[in-house]
mmCIF file of C-alpha atoms in Angstrom:
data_model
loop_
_atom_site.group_PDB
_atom_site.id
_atom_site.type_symbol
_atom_site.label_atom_id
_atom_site.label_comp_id
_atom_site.label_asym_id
_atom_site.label_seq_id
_atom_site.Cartn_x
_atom_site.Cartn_y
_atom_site.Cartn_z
ATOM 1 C CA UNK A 26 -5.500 4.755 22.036
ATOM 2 C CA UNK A 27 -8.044 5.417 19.695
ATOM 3 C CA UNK A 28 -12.035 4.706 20.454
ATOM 4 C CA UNK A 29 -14.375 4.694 18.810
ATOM 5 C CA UNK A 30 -16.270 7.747 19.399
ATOM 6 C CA UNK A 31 -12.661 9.319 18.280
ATOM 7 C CA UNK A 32 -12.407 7.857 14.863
ATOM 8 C CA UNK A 33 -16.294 8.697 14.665
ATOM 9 C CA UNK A 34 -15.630 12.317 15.461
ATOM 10 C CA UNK A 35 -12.687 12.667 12.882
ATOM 11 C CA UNK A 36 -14.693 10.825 10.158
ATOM 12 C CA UNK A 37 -17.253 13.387 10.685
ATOM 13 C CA UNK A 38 -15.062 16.166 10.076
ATOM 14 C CA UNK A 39 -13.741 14.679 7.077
ATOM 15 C CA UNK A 40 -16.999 14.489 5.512
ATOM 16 C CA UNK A 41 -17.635 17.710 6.288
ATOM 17 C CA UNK A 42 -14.464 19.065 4.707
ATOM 18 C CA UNK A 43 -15.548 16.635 1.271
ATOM 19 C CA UNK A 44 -19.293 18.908 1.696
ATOM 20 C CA UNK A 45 -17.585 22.173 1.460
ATOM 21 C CA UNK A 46 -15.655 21.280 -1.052
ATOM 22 C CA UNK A 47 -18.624 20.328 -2.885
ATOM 23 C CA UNK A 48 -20.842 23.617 -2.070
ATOM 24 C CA UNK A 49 -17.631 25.706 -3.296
ATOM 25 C CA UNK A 50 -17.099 23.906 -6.603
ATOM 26 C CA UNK A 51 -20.146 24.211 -7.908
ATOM 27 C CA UNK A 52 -19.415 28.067 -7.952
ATOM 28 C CA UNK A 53 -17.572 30.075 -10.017
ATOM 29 C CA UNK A 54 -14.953 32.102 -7.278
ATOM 30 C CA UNK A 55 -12.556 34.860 -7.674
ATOM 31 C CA UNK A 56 -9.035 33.976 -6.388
ATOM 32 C CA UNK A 57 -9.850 36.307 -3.173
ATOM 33 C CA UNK A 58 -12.769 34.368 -2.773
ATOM 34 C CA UNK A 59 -11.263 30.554 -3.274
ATOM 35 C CA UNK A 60 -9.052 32.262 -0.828
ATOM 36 C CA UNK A 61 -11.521 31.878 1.715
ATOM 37 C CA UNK A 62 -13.448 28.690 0.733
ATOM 38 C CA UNK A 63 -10.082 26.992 1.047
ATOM 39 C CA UNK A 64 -9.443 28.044 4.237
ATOM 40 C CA UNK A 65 -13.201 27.260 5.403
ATOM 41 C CA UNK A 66 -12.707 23.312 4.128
ATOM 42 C CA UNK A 67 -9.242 23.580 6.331
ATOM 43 C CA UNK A 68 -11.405 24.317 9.179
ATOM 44 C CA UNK A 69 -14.318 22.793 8.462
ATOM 45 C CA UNK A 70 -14.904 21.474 11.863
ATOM 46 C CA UNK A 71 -14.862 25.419 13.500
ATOM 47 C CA UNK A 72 -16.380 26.463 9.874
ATOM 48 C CA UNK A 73 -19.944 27.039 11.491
ATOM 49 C CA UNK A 74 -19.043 28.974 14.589
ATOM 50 C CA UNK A 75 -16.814 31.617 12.949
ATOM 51 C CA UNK A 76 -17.618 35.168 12.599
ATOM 52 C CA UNK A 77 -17.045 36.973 9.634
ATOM 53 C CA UNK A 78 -14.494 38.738 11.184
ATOM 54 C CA UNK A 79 -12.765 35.441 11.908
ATOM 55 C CA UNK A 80 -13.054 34.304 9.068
ATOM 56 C CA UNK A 81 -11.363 37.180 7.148
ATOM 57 C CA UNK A 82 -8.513 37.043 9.940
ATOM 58 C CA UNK A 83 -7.986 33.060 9.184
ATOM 59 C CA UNK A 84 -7.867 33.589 5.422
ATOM 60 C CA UNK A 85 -5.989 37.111 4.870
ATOM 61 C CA UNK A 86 -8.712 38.796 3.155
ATOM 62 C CA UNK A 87 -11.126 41.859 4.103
ATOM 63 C CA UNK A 88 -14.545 41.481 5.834
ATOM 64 C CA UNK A 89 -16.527 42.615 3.030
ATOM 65 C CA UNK A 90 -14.637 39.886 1.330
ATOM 66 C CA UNK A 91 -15.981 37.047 3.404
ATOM 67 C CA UNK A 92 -19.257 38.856 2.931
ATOM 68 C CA UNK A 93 -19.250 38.782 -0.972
ATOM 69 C CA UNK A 94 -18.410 35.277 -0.621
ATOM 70 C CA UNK A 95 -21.432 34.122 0.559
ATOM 71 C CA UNK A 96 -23.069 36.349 -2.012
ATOM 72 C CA UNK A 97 -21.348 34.561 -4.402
ATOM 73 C CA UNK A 98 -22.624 31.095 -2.811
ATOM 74 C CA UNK A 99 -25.964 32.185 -3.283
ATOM 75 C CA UNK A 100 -26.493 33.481 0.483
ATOM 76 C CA UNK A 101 -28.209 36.948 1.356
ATOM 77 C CA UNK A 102 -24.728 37.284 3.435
ATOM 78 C CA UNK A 103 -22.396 35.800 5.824
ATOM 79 C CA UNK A 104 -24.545 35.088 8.529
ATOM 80 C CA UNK A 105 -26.915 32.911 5.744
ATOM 81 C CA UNK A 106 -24.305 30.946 4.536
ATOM 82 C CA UNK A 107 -22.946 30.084 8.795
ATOM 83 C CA UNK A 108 -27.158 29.046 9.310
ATOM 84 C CA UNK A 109 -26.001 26.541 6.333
ATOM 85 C CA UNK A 110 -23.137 25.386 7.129
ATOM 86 C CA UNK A 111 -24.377 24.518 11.158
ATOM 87 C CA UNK A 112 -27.056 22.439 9.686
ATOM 88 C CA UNK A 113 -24.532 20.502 7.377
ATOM 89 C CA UNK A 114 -21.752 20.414 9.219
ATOM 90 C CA UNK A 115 -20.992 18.590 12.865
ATOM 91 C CA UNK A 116 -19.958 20.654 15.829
ATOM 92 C CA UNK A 117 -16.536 20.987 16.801
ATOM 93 C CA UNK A 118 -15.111 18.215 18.651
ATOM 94 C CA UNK A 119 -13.070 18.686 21.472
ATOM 95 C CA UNK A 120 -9.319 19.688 20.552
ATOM 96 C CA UNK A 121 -7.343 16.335 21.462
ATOM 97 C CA UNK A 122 -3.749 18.028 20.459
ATOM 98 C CA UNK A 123 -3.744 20.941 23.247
ATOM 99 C CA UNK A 124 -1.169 19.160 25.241
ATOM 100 C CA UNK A 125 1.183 18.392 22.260
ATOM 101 C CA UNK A 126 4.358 20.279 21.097
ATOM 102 C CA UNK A 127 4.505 21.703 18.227
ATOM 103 C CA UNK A 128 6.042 18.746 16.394
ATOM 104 C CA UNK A 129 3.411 16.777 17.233
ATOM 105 C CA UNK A 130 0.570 18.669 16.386
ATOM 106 C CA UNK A 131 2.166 19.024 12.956
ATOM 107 C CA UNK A 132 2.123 15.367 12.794
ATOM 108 C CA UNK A 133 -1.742 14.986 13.284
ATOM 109 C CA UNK A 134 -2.343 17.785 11.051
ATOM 110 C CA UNK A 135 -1.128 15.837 8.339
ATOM 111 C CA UNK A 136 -2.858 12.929 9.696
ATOM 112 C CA UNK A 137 -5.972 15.042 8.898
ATOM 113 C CA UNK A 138 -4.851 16.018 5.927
ATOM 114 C CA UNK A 139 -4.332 12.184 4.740
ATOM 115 C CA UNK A 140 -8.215 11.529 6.160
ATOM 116 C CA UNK A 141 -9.990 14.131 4.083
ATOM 117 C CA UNK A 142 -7.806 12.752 0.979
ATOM 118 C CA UNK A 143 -9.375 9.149 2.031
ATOM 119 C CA UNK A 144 -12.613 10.896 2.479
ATOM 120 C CA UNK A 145 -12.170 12.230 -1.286
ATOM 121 C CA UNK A 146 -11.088 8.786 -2.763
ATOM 122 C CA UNK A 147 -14.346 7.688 -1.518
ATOM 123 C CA UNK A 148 -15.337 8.907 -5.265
ATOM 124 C CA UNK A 149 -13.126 6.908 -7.860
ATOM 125 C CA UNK A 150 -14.003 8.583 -10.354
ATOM 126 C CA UNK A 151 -11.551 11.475 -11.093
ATOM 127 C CA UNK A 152 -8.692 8.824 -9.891
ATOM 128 C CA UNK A 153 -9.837 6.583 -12.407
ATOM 129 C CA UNK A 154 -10.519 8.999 -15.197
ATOM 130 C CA UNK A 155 -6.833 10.757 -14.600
ATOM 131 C CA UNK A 156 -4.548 7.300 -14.830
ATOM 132 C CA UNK A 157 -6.510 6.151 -18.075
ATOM 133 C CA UNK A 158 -5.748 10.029 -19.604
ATOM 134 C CA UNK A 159 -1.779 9.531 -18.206
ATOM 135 C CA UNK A 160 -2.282 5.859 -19.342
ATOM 136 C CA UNK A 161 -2.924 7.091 -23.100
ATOM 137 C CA UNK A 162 -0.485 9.771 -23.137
ATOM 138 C CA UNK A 163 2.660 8.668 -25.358
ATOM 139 C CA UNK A 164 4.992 10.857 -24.452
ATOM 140 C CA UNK A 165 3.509 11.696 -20.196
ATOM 141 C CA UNK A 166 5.028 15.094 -19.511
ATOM 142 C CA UNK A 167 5.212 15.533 -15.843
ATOM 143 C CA UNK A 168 5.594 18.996 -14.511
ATOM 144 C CA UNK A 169 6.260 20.192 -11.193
ATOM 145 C CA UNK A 170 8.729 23.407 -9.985
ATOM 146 C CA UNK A 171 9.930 24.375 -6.891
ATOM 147 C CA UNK A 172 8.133 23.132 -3.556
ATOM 148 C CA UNK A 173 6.599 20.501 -6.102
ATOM 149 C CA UNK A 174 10.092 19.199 -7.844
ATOM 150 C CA UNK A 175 10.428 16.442 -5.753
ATOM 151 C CA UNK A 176 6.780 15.099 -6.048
ATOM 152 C CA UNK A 177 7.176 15.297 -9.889
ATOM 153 C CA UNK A 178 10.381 13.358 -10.055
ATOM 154 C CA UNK A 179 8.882 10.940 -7.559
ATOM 155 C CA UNK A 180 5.788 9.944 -10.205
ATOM 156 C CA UNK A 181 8.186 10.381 -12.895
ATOM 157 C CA UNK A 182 11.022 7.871 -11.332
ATOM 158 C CA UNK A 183 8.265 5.224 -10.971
ATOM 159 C CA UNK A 184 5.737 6.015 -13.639
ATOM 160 C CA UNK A 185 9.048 5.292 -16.420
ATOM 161 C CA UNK A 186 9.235 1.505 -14.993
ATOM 162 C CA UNK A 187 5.254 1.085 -16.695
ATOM 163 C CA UNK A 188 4.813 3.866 -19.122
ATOM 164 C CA UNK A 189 7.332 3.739 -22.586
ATOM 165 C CA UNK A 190 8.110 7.277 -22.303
ATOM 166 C CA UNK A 191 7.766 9.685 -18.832
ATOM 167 C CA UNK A 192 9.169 13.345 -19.468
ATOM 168 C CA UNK A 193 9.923 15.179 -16.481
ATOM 169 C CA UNK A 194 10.029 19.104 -16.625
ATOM 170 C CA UNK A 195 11.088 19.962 -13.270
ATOM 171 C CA UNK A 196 12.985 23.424 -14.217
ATOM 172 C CA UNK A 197 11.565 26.197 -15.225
ATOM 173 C CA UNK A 198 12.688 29.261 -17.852
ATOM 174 C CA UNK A 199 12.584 29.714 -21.129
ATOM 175 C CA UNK A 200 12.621 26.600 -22.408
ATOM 176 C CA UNK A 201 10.166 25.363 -20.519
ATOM 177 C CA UNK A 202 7.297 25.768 -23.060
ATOM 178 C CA UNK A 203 9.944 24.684 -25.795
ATOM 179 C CA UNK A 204 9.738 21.186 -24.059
ATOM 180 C CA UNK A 205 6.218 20.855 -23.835
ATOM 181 C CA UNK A 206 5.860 22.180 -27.803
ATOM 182 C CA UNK A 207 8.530 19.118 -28.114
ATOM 183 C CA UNK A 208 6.167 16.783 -25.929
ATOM 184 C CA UNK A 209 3.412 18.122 -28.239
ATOM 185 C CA UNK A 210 4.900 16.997 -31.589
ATOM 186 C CA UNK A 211 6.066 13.866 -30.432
ATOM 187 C CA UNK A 212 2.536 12.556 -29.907
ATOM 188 C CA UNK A 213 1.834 13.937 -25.993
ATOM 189 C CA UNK A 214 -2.285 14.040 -25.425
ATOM 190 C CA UNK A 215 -1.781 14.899 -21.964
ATOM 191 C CA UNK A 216 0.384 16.571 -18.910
ATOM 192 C CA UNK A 217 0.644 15.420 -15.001
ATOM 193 C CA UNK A 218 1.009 18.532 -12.841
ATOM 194 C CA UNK A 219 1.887 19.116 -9.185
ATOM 195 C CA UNK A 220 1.235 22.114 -7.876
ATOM 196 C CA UNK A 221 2.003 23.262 -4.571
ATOM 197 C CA UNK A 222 2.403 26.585 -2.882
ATOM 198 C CA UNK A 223 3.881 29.188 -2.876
ATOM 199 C CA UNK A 224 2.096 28.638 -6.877
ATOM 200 C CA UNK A 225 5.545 29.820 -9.169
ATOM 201 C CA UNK A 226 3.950 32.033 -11.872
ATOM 202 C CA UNK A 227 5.597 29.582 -14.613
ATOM 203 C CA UNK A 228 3.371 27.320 -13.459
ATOM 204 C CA UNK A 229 0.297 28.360 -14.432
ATOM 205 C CA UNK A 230 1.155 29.910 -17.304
ATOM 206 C CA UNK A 231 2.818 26.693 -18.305
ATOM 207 C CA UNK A 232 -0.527 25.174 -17.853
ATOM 208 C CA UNK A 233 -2.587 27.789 -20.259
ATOM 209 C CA UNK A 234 0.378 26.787 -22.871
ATOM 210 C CA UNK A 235 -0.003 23.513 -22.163
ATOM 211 C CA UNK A 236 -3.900 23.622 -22.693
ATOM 212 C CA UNK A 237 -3.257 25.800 -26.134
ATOM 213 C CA UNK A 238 -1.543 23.196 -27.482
ATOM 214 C CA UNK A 239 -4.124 20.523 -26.774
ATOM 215 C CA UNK A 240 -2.489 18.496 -24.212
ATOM 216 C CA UNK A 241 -5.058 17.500 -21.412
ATOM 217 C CA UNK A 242 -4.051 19.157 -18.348
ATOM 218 C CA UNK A 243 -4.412 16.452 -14.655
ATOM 219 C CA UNK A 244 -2.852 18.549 -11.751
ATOM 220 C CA UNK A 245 -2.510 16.906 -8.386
ATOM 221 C CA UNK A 246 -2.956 20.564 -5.892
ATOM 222 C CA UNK A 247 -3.055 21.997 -2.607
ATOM 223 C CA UNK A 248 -6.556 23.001 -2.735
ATOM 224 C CA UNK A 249 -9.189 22.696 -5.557
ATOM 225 C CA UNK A 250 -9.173 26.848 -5.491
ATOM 226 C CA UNK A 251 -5.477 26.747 -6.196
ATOM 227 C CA UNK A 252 -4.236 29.485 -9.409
ATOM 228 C CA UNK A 253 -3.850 26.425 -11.340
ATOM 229 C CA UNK A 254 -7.246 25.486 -10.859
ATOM 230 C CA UNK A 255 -8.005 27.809 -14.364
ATOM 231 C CA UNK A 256 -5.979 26.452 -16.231
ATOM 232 C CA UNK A 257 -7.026 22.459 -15.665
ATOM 233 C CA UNK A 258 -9.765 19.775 -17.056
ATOM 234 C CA UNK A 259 -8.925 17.598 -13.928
ATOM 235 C CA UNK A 260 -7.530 18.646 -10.858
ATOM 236 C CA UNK A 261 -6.951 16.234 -7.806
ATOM 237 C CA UNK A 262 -7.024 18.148 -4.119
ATOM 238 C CA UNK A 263 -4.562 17.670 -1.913
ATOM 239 C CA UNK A 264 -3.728 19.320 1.145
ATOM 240 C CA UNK A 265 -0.128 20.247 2.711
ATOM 241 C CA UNK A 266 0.513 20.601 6.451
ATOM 242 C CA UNK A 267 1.379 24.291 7.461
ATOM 243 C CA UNK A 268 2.665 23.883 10.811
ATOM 244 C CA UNK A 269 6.268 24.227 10.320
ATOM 245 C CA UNK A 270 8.141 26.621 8.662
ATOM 246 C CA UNK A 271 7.984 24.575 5.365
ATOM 247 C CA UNK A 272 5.103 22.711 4.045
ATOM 248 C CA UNK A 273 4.590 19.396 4.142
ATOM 249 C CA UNK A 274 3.370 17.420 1.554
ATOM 250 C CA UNK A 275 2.703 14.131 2.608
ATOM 251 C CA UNK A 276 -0.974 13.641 0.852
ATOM 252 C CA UNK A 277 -0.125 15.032 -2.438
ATOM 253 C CA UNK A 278 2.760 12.618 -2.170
ATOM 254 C CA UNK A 279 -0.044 9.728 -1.386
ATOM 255 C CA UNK A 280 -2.014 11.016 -4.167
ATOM 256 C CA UNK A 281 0.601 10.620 -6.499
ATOM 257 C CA UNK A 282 1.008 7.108 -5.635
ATOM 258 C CA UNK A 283 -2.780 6.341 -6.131
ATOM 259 C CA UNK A 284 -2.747 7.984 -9.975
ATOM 260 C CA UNK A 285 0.394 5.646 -10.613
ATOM 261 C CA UNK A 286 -1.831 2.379 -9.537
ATOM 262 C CA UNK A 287 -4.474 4.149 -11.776
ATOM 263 C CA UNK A 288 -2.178 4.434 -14.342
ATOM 264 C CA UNK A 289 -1.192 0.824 -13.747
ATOM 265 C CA UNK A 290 -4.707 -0.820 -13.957
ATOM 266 C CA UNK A 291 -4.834 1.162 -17.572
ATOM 267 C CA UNK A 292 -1.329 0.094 -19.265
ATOM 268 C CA UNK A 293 -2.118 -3.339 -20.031
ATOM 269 C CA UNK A 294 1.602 -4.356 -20.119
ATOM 270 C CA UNK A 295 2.450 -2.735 -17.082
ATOM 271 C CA UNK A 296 2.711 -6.078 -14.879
ATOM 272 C CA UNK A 297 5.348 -7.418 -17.668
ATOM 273 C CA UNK A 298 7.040 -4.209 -17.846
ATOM 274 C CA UNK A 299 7.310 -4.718 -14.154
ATOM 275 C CA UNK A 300 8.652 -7.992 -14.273
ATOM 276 C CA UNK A 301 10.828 -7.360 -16.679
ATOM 277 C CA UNK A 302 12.711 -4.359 -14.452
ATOM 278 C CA UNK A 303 12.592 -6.751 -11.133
ATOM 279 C CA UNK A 304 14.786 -9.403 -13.727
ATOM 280 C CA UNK A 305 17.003 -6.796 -15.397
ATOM 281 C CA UNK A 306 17.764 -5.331 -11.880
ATOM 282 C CA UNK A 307 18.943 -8.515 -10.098
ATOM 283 C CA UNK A 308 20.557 -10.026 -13.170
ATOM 284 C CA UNK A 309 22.651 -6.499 -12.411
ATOM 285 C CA UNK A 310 22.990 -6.494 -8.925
ATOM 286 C CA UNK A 311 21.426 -2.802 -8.394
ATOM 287 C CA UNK A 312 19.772 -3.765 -5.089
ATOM 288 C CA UNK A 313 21.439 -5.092 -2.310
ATOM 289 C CA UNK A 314 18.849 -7.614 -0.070
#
């Protein structure tokens, strides 16, 4: 059961998490240093009561690392920029999944993860501003390799039942850049990406192609310090669940969903095309009720 001084405490910590996020963007990072601001909005809760020490542990990097960090932030130093974040951000609450197993506590984790992505949608905006860019795109190229396949050829499975013409590019090689040239020349104004670790090297240098040619680059990520983040005019954070031995990638997948009903409210025919599957489909017999 969930009171309320519960939901108040994780609401807290998602705003704090959307706060971070904001401090970091508005700085231009290094990929050692995203390093570490992404791990800081993952914890944003313990954020304020780590040592730089800690810190560097948490996030794989060096101590003077963490310390050039806060530099970078604007901070005399590490201990400046934990002073800011304890008067922004609320203290720890008490840890509620100590007694679970490890199945469950991977379970709330993404929980968490889908609360700071409702915390984010808070702000319309980039949602909005991504489906009418998808919305205009004739050809869509969709990208996604690897760990992100399967989100890719989820949007792309749906997104073809309201958009005229959905290109998925979920392999990589060669001829990958051939296809978006292709995309390109057939009228393509902009590319979906979903990019999830480990970040395939193809990936973002798909991305700088992509942006070379002109296309407008939205990329649904783990993290708005991801590599991709470069090579993108809007990028959409999303974070996956590391407490298994795979990721899980439940509010990217949610994400995904939202930038289809974006896409939606933009296609003007996109209720008739709609109606027009849901006839063809039972005039077939393709689902069984």
């Amino acid at each position: 059961m969930v009171t309320g001084g519960d939901a108040a405490a994780r609401d807290a910590a998602g705003g704090a998490s959307a706060r971070l996020l904001k401090l970091f963007e508005a700085h231009r990072l290094t990929p050692t240093q995203r390093r570490i601001a992404h791990c800081l909005v993952r914890k944003a809760a313990q954020a304020p009561y780590l040592s730089s020490v800690e810190v560097a542990e948490l996030a794989g990097v060096s101590q003077p690392s963490v310390t050039r960090f806060a530099v970078a932030l604007g901070f005399d130093g590490y201990p400046a920029l934990r002073r800011h974040l304890r008067e922004v951000a609320p203290a720890p609450a008490e840890p509620e999944t100590a007694a679970y197993n490890e199945y469950q506590q991977a379970v709330h984790a993404e929980i968490e993860n889908l609360r700071h992505l409702a915390e984010l949608l808070g702000d319309t905006g980039p949602a909005t501003r991504a489906g009418a860019v998808l919305a205009a795109s004739r050809p869509l190229p969709v990208l996604g390799l690897r760990a992100a396949g399967a989100q890719a050829r989820g949007f792309a499975y749906f997104a073809a039942k309201v958009h005229p013409d959905v290109r998925l590019l979920d392999e990589g090689g060669t001829m990958l850049a051939d296809r978006l040239d292709a995309a390109v020349r057939a009228g393509a104004t902009a590319l979906l990406c979903f990019a999830l670790p480990r970040h395939p090297r193809e990936v973002v240098d798909a991305l700088a192609h992509a942006r070379a040619a002109g296309l407008t680059v939205v990329t649904v990520a783990d993290s708005a310090f991801a590599p991709v983040a470069a090579h993108t005019d809007l990028l959409l954070p999303a974070a996956v669940g590391t407490g298994l031995a795979f990721d899980t990638a439940c509010a990217p997948m949610l994400l995904g969903r939202v930038l289809l009903e974006s896409m939606c409210d933009a296609l003007p025919d996109a209720q008739a095309r709609l109606e027009e599957f849901d006839a063809q489909a039972a005039a077939r017999g393709v689902f069984t009720e």
